[in-house]
Amino acid sequence: MPTFASNETALLVIDMQYALFEHKSPIYNADYLLQKINNLIEQAHQADMPVVFFQHINKGVLKRDAPGWNLHPALGIREEDIFMEKQNGSAFQNTLLYDWLQSRELTTLIMCGLTTHGCIKATCKDALKLGYRVILAADGHSSYHVDAASLIEQWNVKLGQQGAVVIPAGNILLCP
């Protein structure tokens, strides 16, 4: 199993907002997803690796400061974690992420969150274009789409073909 050093790696947790779990179509494997992501968060905290939580903002259910805009209450968030907002699919578009990563000389990004065919896909693709090593937790992203299982499988393959390392969350070992 590959290991990732905390001095060069950040864990990005994308759009794990409560409103997405309350969508009219449920998040595929929601409890399993929360468990896998919380395991990654716990490992990152133990390794003193930065954890960056993103919250999407829109005019609908993800309106800033609306109850559903908050991160899911089951997430293992700590006070020292980093919180960023975004208004586009990619966490790199019109945010401070790139500058923040550069200032800390981080080169590897572990990705997880929502939604597979939206913000996860867009953030992974932009990270790869920018030269980051992208580790996608194969079972650490999901969607409320009716074809979520198929979309997860398809994008794991496509992003792997584009250069991401796609491995199960349980095989991602974080070390100080």
mmCIF file with all atom_site columns, C-alpha atoms in Angstrom:
data_model
loop_
_atom_site.group_PDB
_atom_site.id
_atom_site.type_symbol
_atom_site.label_atom_id
_atom_site.label_alt_id
_atom_site.label_comp_id
_atom_site.label_asym_id
_atom_site.label_entity_id
_atom_site.label_seq_id
_atom_site.pdbx_PDB_ins_code
_atom_site.Cartn_x
_atom_site.Cartn_y
_atom_site.Cartn_z
_atom_site.occupancy
_atom_site.B_iso_or_equiv
_atom_site.pdbx_formal_charge
_atom_site.auth_seq_id
_atom_site.auth_comp_id
_atom_site.auth_asym_id
_atom_site.auth_atom_id
_atom_site.pdbx_PDB_model_num
ATOM 1   C CA . MET A 1 1   ? 0.000   0.000  0.000   1.00 0.00 ? 1   MET A CA 1
ATOM 2   C CA . PRO A 1 2   ? 1.311   3.451  -0.835  1.00 0.00 ? 2   PRO A CA 1
ATOM 3   C CA . THR A 1 3   ? 1.999   5.906  1.979   1.00 0.00 ? 3   THR A CA 1
ATOM 4   C CA . PHE A 1 4   ? 1.796   9.669  1.748   1.00 0.00 ? 4   PHE A CA 1
ATOM 5   C CA . ALA A 1 5   ? 3.931   12.055 3.771   1.00 0.00 ? 5   ALA A CA 1
ATOM 6   C CA . SER A 1 6   ? 2.112   14.802 5.652   1.00 0.00 ? 6   SER A CA 1
ATOM 7   C CA . ASN A 1 7   ? 4.723   17.433 4.781   1.00 0.00 ? 7   ASN A CA 1
ATOM 8   C CA . GLU A 1 8   ? 3.825   17.300 1.088   1.00 0.00 ? 8   GLU A CA 1
ATOM 9   C CA . THR A 1 9   ? 0.169   16.219 1.116   1.00 0.00 ? 9   THR A CA 1
ATOM 10  C CA . ALA A 1 10  ? -3.231  17.732 1.870   1.00 0.00 ? 10  ALA A CA 1
ATOM 11  C CA . LEU A 1 11  ? -6.603  16.025 2.204   1.00 0.00 ? 11  LEU A CA 1
ATOM 12  C CA . LEU A 1 12  ? -9.354  17.852 0.300   1.00 0.00 ? 12  LEU A CA 1
ATOM 13  C CA . VAL A 1 13  ? -12.898 17.130 1.488   1.00 0.00 ? 13  VAL A CA 1
ATOM 14  C CA . ILE A 1 14  ? -15.219 18.590 -1.107  1.00 0.00 ? 14  ILE A CA 1
ATOM 15  C CA . ASP A 1 15  ? -18.809 19.739 -0.585  1.00 0.00 ? 15  ASP A CA 1
ATOM 16  C CA . MET A 1 16  ? -19.857 17.322 2.151   1.00 0.00 ? 16  MET A CA 1
ATOM 17  C CA . GLN A 1 17  ? -22.722 19.652 2.953   1.00 0.00 ? 17  GLN A CA 1
ATOM 18  C CA . TYR A 1 18  ? -25.851 18.608 4.774   1.00 0.00 ? 18  TYR A CA 1
ATOM 19  C CA . ALA A 1 19  ? -28.286 19.787 2.061   1.00 0.00 ? 19  ALA A CA 1
ATOM 20  C CA . LEU A 1 20  ? -26.765 17.344 -0.414  1.00 0.00 ? 20  LEU A CA 1
ATOM 21  C CA . PHE A 1 21  ? -27.580 14.493 1.972   1.00 0.00 ? 21  PHE A CA 1
ATOM 22  C CA . GLU A 1 22  ? -31.153 15.770 2.239   1.00 0.00 ? 22  GLU A CA 1
ATOM 23  C CA . HIS A 1 23  ? -31.622 15.960 -1.545  1.00 0.00 ? 23  HIS A CA 1
ATOM 24  C CA . LYS A 1 24  ? -34.777 14.371 -2.971  1.00 0.00 ? 24  LYS A CA 1
ATOM 25  C CA . SER A 1 25  ? -32.555 11.560 -4.267  1.00 0.00 ? 25  SER A CA 1
ATOM 26  C CA . PRO A 1 26  ? -30.331 10.225 -1.473  1.00 0.00 ? 26  PRO A CA 1
ATOM 27  C CA . ILE A 1 27  ? -26.546 10.138 -1.646  1.00 0.00 ? 27  ILE A CA 1
ATOM 28  C CA . TYR A 1 28  ? -25.500 6.700  -2.851  1.00 0.00 ? 28  TYR A CA 1
ATOM 29  C CA . ASN A 1 29  ? -23.991 4.716  0.060   1.00 0.00 ? 29  ASN A CA 1
ATOM 30  C CA . ALA A 1 30  ? -24.134 7.793  2.314   1.00 0.00 ? 30  ALA A CA 1
ATOM 31  C CA . ASP A 1 31  ? -23.220 6.062  5.601   1.00 0.00 ? 31  ASP A CA 1
ATOM 32  C CA . TYR A 1 32  ? -20.365 4.146  3.957   1.00 0.00 ? 32  TYR A CA 1
ATOM 33  C CA . LEU A 1 33  ? -19.115 7.368  2.342   1.00 0.00 ? 33  LEU A CA 1
ATOM 34  C CA . LEU A 1 34  ? -19.134 9.229  5.664   1.00 0.00 ? 34  LEU A CA 1
ATOM 35  C CA . GLN A 1 35  ? -17.259 6.352  7.306   1.00 0.00 ? 35  GLN A CA 1
ATOM 36  C CA . LYS A 1 36  ? -14.556 6.265  4.599   1.00 0.00 ? 36  LYS A CA 1
ATOM 37  C CA . ILE A 1 37  ? -14.097 10.034 4.624   1.00 0.00 ? 37  ILE A CA 1
ATOM 38  C CA . ASN A 1 38  ? -13.990 10.188 8.417   1.00 0.00 ? 38  ASN A CA 1
ATOM 39  C CA . ASN A 1 39  ? -11.300 7.495  8.414   1.00 0.00 ? 39  ASN A CA 1
ATOM 40  C CA . LEU A 1 40  ? -9.223  9.633  6.038   1.00 0.00 ? 40  LEU A CA 1
ATOM 41  C CA . ILE A 1 41  ? -9.824  12.741 8.156   1.00 0.00 ? 41  ILE A CA 1
ATOM 42  C CA . GLU A 1 42  ? -8.784  10.907 11.325  1.00 0.00 ? 42  GLU A CA 1
ATOM 43  C CA . GLN A 1 43  ? -5.603  9.603  9.687   1.00 0.00 ? 43  GLN A CA 1
ATOM 44  C CA . ALA A 1 44  ? -4.762  13.073 8.369   1.00 0.00 ? 44  ALA A CA 1
ATOM 45  C CA . HIS A 1 45  ? -5.252  14.596 11.817  1.00 0.00 ? 45  HIS A CA 1
ATOM 46  C CA . GLN A 1 46  ? -3.039  11.919 13.393  1.00 0.00 ? 46  GLN A CA 1
ATOM 47  C CA . ALA A 1 47  ? -0.341  12.634 10.796  1.00 0.00 ? 47  ALA A CA 1
ATOM 48  C CA . ASP A 1 48  ? -0.617  16.429 11.251  1.00 0.00 ? 48  ASP A CA 1
ATOM 49  C CA . MET A 1 49  ? -1.624  16.668 7.605   1.00 0.00 ? 49  MET A CA 1
ATOM 50  C CA . PRO A 1 50  ? -3.736  19.644 6.573   1.00 0.00 ? 50  PRO A CA 1
ATOM 51  C CA . VAL A 1 51  ? -7.421  18.901 5.980   1.00 0.00 ? 51  VAL A CA 1
ATOM 52  C CA . VAL A 1 52  ? -9.208  21.364 3.721   1.00 0.00 ? 52  VAL A CA 1
ATOM 53  C CA . PHE A 1 53  ? -13.004 21.394 3.733   1.00 0.00 ? 53  PHE A CA 1
ATOM 54  C CA . PHE A 1 54  ? -14.817 23.034 0.830   1.00 0.00 ? 54  PHE A CA 1
ATOM 55  C CA . GLN A 1 55  ? -18.341 24.375 0.905   1.00 0.00 ? 55  GLN A CA 1
ATOM 56  C CA . HIS A 1 56  ? -20.109 25.137 -2.341  1.00 0.00 ? 56  HIS A CA 1
ATOM 57  C CA . ILE A 1 57  ? -22.230 28.284 -2.527  1.00 0.00 ? 57  ILE A CA 1
ATOM 58  C CA . ASN A 1 58  ? -25.192 28.731 -4.858  1.00 0.00 ? 58  ASN A CA 1
ATOM 59  C CA . LYS A 1 59  ? -28.564 30.469 -4.833  1.00 0.00 ? 59  LYS A CA 1
ATOM 60  C CA . GLY A 1 60  ? -30.434 27.232 -4.146  1.00 0.00 ? 60  GLY A CA 1
ATOM 61  C CA . VAL A 1 61  ? -30.059 24.746 -1.293  1.00 0.00 ? 61  VAL A CA 1
ATOM 62  C CA . LEU A 1 62  ? -26.388 25.692 -0.813  1.00 0.00 ? 62  LEU A CA 1
ATOM 63  C CA . LYS A 1 63  ? -27.020 29.345 -0.077  1.00 0.00 ? 63  LYS A CA 1
ATOM 64  C CA . ARG A 1 64  ? -24.367 30.625 2.338   1.00 0.00 ? 64  ARG A CA 1
ATOM 65  C CA . ASP A 1 65  ? -25.406 30.292 5.971   1.00 0.00 ? 65  ASP A CA 1
ATOM 66  C CA . ALA A 1 66  ? -28.610 28.386 5.169   1.00 0.00 ? 66  ALA A CA 1
ATOM 67  C CA . PRO A 1 67  ? -28.916 25.321 7.445   1.00 0.00 ? 67  PRO A CA 1
ATOM 68  C CA . GLY A 1 68  ? -28.142 22.893 4.600   1.00 0.00 ? 68  GLY A CA 1
ATOM 69  C CA . TRP A 1 69  ? -25.017 24.838 3.616   1.00 0.00 ? 69  TRP A CA 1
ATOM 70  C CA . ASN A 1 70  ? -23.181 23.592 6.705   1.00 0.00 ? 70  ASN A CA 1
ATOM 71  C CA . LEU A 1 71  ? -20.874 20.616 6.534   1.00 0.00 ? 71  LEU A CA 1
ATOM 72  C CA . HIS A 1 72  ? -22.426 17.303 7.527   1.00 0.00 ? 72  HIS A CA 1
ATOM 73  C CA . PRO A 1 73  ? -22.474 17.090 11.343  1.00 0.00 ? 73  PRO A CA 1
ATOM 74  C CA . ALA A 1 74  ? -21.045 13.544 11.328  1.00 0.00 ? 74  ALA A CA 1
ATOM 75  C CA . LEU A 1 75  ? -17.704 14.724 9.871   1.00 0.00 ? 75  LEU A CA 1
ATOM 76  C CA . GLY A 1 76  ? -14.692 14.678 12.186  1.00 0.00 ? 76  GLY A CA 1
ATOM 77  C CA . ILE A 1 77  ? -13.916 18.371 11.845  1.00 0.00 ? 77  ILE A CA 1
ATOM 78  C CA . ARG A 1 78  ? -11.338 20.069 14.066  1.00 0.00 ? 78  ARG A CA 1
ATOM 79  C CA . GLU A 1 79  ? -10.816 23.717 14.812  1.00 0.00 ? 79  GLU A CA 1
ATOM 80  C CA . GLU A 1 80  ? -7.403  23.732 13.104  1.00 0.00 ? 80  GLU A CA 1
ATOM 81  C CA . ASP A 1 81  ? -8.806  22.470 9.786   1.00 0.00 ? 81  ASP A CA 1
ATOM 82  C CA . ILE A 1 82  ? -8.912  24.804 6.797   1.00 0.00 ? 82  ILE A CA 1
ATOM 83  C CA . PHE A 1 83  ? -12.270 25.951 5.400   1.00 0.00 ? 83  PHE A CA 1
ATOM 84  C CA . MET A 1 84  ? -12.754 27.412 1.936   1.00 0.00 ? 84  MET A CA 1
ATOM 85  C CA . GLU A 1 85  ? -15.785 28.375 -0.089  1.00 0.00 ? 85  GLU A CA 1
ATOM 86  C CA . LYS A 1 86  ? -16.290 27.933 -3.800  1.00 0.00 ? 86  LYS A CA 1
ATOM 87  C CA . GLN A 1 87  ? -18.879 28.922 -6.366  1.00 0.00 ? 87  GLN A CA 1
ATOM 88  C CA . ASN A 1 88  ? -17.682 26.732 -9.237  1.00 0.00 ? 88  ASN A CA 1
ATOM 89  C CA . GLY A 1 89  ? -17.236 23.019 -9.763  1.00 0.00 ? 89  GLY A CA 1
ATOM 90  C CA . SER A 1 90  ? -13.474 23.060 -9.349  1.00 0.00 ? 90  SER A CA 1
ATOM 91  C CA . ALA A 1 91  ? -12.022 23.919 -5.964  1.00 0.00 ? 91  ALA A CA 1
ATOM 92  C CA . PHE A 1 92  ? -9.269  25.725 -7.886  1.00 0.00 ? 92  PHE A CA 1
ATOM 93  C CA . GLN A 1 93  ? -11.523 28.112 -9.808  1.00 0.00 ? 93  GLN A CA 1
ATOM 94  C CA . ASN A 1 94  ? -11.728 31.547 -8.165  1.00 0.00 ? 94  ASN A CA 1
ATOM 95  C CA . THR A 1 95  ? -10.557 30.316 -4.743  1.00 0.00 ? 95  THR A CA 1
ATOM 96  C CA . LEU A 1 96  ? -7.405  30.667 -2.663  1.00 0.00 ? 96  LEU A CA 1
ATOM 97  C CA . LEU A 1 97  ? -6.579  26.951 -2.899  1.00 0.00 ? 97  LEU A CA 1
ATOM 98  C CA . TYR A 1 98  ? -3.730  27.172 -5.409  1.00 0.00 ? 98  TYR A CA 1
ATOM 99  C CA . ASP A 1 99  ? -1.948  29.977 -3.517  1.00 0.00 ? 99  ASP A CA 1
ATOM 100 C CA . TRP A 1 100 ? -2.489  28.194 -0.204  1.00 0.00 ? 100 TRP A CA 1
ATOM 101 C CA . LEU A 1 101 ? -0.995  24.945 -1.569  1.00 0.00 ? 101 LEU A CA 1
ATOM 102 C CA . GLN A 1 102 ? 1.944   26.780 -3.147  1.00 0.00 ? 102 GLN A CA 1
ATOM 103 C CA . SER A 1 103 ? 2.741   28.673 0.065   1.00 0.00 ? 103 SER A CA 1
ATOM 104 C CA . ARG A 1 104 ? 3.035   25.344 1.894   1.00 0.00 ? 104 ARG A CA 1
ATOM 105 C CA . GLU A 1 105 ? 4.860   23.577 -0.953  1.00 0.00 ? 105 GLU A CA 1
ATOM 106 C CA . LEU A 1 106 ? 2.263   20.800 -1.038  1.00 0.00 ? 106 LEU A CA 1
ATOM 107 C CA . THR A 1 107 ? 2.449   18.577 -4.111  1.00 0.00 ? 107 THR A CA 1
ATOM 108 C CA . THR A 1 108 ? 0.046   15.690 -3.416  1.00 0.00 ? 108 THR A CA 1
ATOM 109 C CA . LEU A 1 109 ? -3.713  16.000 -2.993  1.00 0.00 ? 109 LEU A CA 1
ATOM 110 C CA . ILE A 1 110 ? -5.970  13.286 -1.622  1.00 0.00 ? 110 ILE A CA 1
ATOM 111 C CA . MET A 1 111 ? -9.520  13.882 -2.865  1.00 0.00 ? 111 MET A CA 1
ATOM 112 C CA . CYS A 1 112 ? -12.879 12.827 -1.475  1.00 0.00 ? 112 CYS A CA 1
ATOM 113 C CA . GLY A 1 113 ? -16.402 14.192 -1.223  1.00 0.00 ? 113 GLY A CA 1
ATOM 114 C CA . LEU A 1 114 ? -19.315 15.156 -3.452  1.00 0.00 ? 114 LEU A CA 1
ATOM 115 C CA . THR A 1 115 ? -20.317 14.901 -6.255  1.00 0.00 ? 115 THR A CA 1
ATOM 116 C CA . THR A 1 116 ? -18.497 12.389 -8.396  1.00 0.00 ? 116 THR A CA 1
ATOM 117 C CA . HIS A 1 117 ? -19.448 13.736 -11.820 1.00 0.00 ? 117 HIS A CA 1
ATOM 118 C CA . GLY A 1 118 ? -19.388 17.370 -10.706 1.00 0.00 ? 118 GLY A CA 1
ATOM 119 C CA . CYS A 1 119 ? -16.996 18.919 -8.239  1.00 0.00 ? 119 CYS A CA 1
ATOM 120 C CA . ILE A 1 120 ? -14.827 15.834 -7.669  1.00 0.00 ? 120 ILE A CA 1
ATOM 121 C CA . LYS A 1 121 ? -14.264 15.392 -11.402 1.00 0.00 ? 121 LYS A CA 1
ATOM 122 C CA . ALA A 1 122 ? -13.599 19.113 -11.975 1.00 0.00 ? 122 ALA A CA 1
ATOM 123 C CA . THR A 1 123 ? -11.206 19.480 -9.029  1.00 0.00 ? 123 THR A CA 1
ATOM 124 C CA . CYS A 1 124 ? -9.244  16.333 -9.929  1.00 0.00 ? 124 CYS A CA 1
ATOM 125 C CA . LYS A 1 125 ? -8.897  17.409 -13.557 1.00 0.00 ? 125 LYS A CA 1
ATOM 126 C CA . ASP A 1 126 ? -7.706  20.911 -12.622 1.00 0.00 ? 126 ASP A CA 1
ATOM 127 C CA . ALA A 1 127 ? -5.256  19.540 -10.041 1.00 0.00 ? 127 ALA A CA 1
ATOM 128 C CA . LEU A 1 128 ? -3.771  17.213 -12.649 1.00 0.00 ? 128 LEU A CA 1
ATOM 129 C CA . LYS A 1 129 ? -3.467  20.083 -15.167 1.00 0.00 ? 129 LYS A CA 1
ATOM 130 C CA . LEU A 1 130 ? -1.639  22.114 -12.520 1.00 0.00 ? 130 LEU A CA 1
ATOM 131 C CA . GLY A 1 131 ? 0.860   19.303 -11.961 1.00 0.00 ? 131 GLY A CA 1
ATOM 132 C CA . TYR A 1 132 ? -0.323  17.963 -8.620  1.00 0.00 ? 132 TYR A CA 1
ATOM 133 C CA . ARG A 1 133 ? -0.157  14.293 -7.766  1.00 0.00 ? 133 ARG A CA 1
ATOM 134 C CA . VAL A 1 134 ? -3.823  13.376 -7.311  1.00 0.00 ? 134 VAL A CA 1
ATOM 135 C CA . ILE A 1 135 ? -4.902  10.493 -5.107  1.00 0.00 ? 135 ILE A CA 1
ATOM 136 C CA . LEU A 1 136 ? -8.630  9.822  -5.510  1.00 0.00 ? 136 LEU A CA 1
ATOM 137 C CA . ALA A 1 137 ? -10.253 7.700  -2.824  1.00 0.00 ? 137 ALA A CA 1
ATOM 138 C CA . ALA A 1 138 ? -12.103 5.303  -5.135  1.00 0.00 ? 138 ALA A CA 1
ATOM 139 C CA . ASP A 1 139 ? -14.831 4.733  -2.543  1.00 0.00 ? 139 ASP A CA 1
ATOM 140 C CA . GLY A 1 140 ? -14.598 8.199  -0.997  1.00 0.00 ? 140 GLY A CA 1
ATOM 141 C CA . HIS A 1 141 ? -16.828 10.090 -3.420  1.00 0.00 ? 141 HIS A CA 1
ATOM 142 C CA . SER A 1 142 ? -20.447 9.751  -4.401  1.00 0.00 ? 142 SER A CA 1
ATOM 143 C CA . SER A 1 143 ? -23.541 11.418 -5.797  1.00 0.00 ? 143 SER A CA 1
ATOM 144 C CA . TYR A 1 144 ? -27.295 11.624 -5.425  1.00 0.00 ? 144 TYR A CA 1
ATOM 145 C CA . HIS A 1 145 ? -27.712 10.811 -9.133  1.00 0.00 ? 145 HIS A CA 1
ATOM 146 C CA . VAL A 1 146 ? -29.870 7.783  -9.954  1.00 0.00 ? 146 VAL A CA 1
ATOM 147 C CA . ASP A 1 147 ? -26.860 6.217  -11.722 1.00 0.00 ? 147 ASP A CA 1
ATOM 148 C CA . ALA A 1 148 ? -24.386 7.058  -8.933  1.00 0.00 ? 148 ALA A CA 1
ATOM 149 C CA . ALA A 1 149 ? -22.800 3.601  -8.736  1.00 0.00 ? 149 ALA A CA 1
ATOM 150 C CA . SER A 1 150 ? -22.111 3.625  -12.469 1.00 0.00 ? 150 SER A CA 1
ATOM 151 C CA . LEU A 1 151 ? -20.837 7.226  -12.396 1.00 0.00 ? 151 LEU A CA 1
ATOM 152 C CA . ILE A 1 152 ? -18.414 6.426  -9.569  1.00 0.00 ? 152 ILE A CA 1
ATOM 153 C CA . GLU A 1 153 ? -17.026 3.481  -11.514 1.00 0.00 ? 153 GLU A CA 1
ATOM 154 C CA . GLN A 1 154 ? -16.809 5.437  -14.778 1.00 0.00 ? 154 GLN A CA 1
ATOM 155 C CA . TRP A 1 155 ? -15.035 8.441  -13.244 1.00 0.00 ? 155 TRP A CA 1
ATOM 156 C CA . ASN A 1 156 ? -12.648 6.292  -11.245 1.00 0.00 ? 156 ASN A CA 1
ATOM 157 C CA . VAL A 1 157 ? -11.545 4.772  -14.562 1.00 0.00 ? 157 VAL A CA 1
ATOM 158 C CA . LYS A 1 158 ? -11.504 8.064  -16.510 1.00 0.00 ? 158 LYS A CA 1
ATOM 159 C CA . LEU A 1 159 ? -9.603  9.998  -13.849 1.00 0.00 ? 159 LEU A CA 1
ATOM 160 C CA . GLY A 1 160 ? -7.169  7.104  -13.484 1.00 0.00 ? 160 GLY A CA 1
ATOM 161 C CA . GLN A 1 161 ? -6.556  7.216  -17.232 1.00 0.00 ? 161 GLN A CA 1
ATOM 162 C CA . GLN A 1 162 ? -5.898  10.958 -16.948 1.00 0.00 ? 162 GLN A CA 1
ATOM 163 C CA . GLY A 1 163 ? -3.215  10.460 -14.295 1.00 0.00 ? 163 GLY A CA 1
ATOM 164 C CA . ALA A 1 164 ? -4.934  10.255 -10.914 1.00 0.00 ? 164 ALA A CA 1
ATOM 165 C CA . VAL A 1 165 ? -3.980  7.396  -8.601  1.00 0.00 ? 165 VAL A CA 1
ATOM 166 C CA . VAL A 1 166 ? -7.339  5.809  -7.819  1.00 0.00 ? 166 VAL A CA 1
ATOM 167 C CA . ILE A 1 167 ? -7.281  3.511  -4.787  1.00 0.00 ? 167 ILE A CA 1
ATOM 168 C CA . PRO A 1 168 ? -9.719  2.518  -2.040  1.00 0.00 ? 168 PRO A CA 1
ATOM 169 C CA . ALA A 1 169 ? -9.731  4.847  0.956   1.00 0.00 ? 169 ALA A CA 1
ATOM 170 C CA . GLY A 1 170 ? -8.631  1.977  3.210   1.00 0.00 ? 170 GLY A CA 1
ATOM 171 C CA . ASN A 1 171 ? -5.438  1.600  1.163   1.00 0.00 ? 171 ASN A CA 1
ATOM 172 C CA . ILE A 1 172 ? -4.423  5.232  1.609   1.00 0.00 ? 172 ILE A CA 1
ATOM 173 C CA . LEU A 1 173 ? -1.943  5.327  4.463   1.00 0.00 ? 173 LEU A CA 1
ATOM 174 C CA . LEU A 1 174 ? -0.926  8.687  5.831   1.00 0.00 ? 174 LEU A CA 1
ATOM 175 C CA . CYS A 1 175 ? 2.289   9.124  7.771   1.00 0.00 ? 175 CYS A CA 1
ATOM 176 C CA . PRO A 1 176 ? 3.937   12.090 9.510   1.00 0.00 ? 176 PRO A CA 1
#
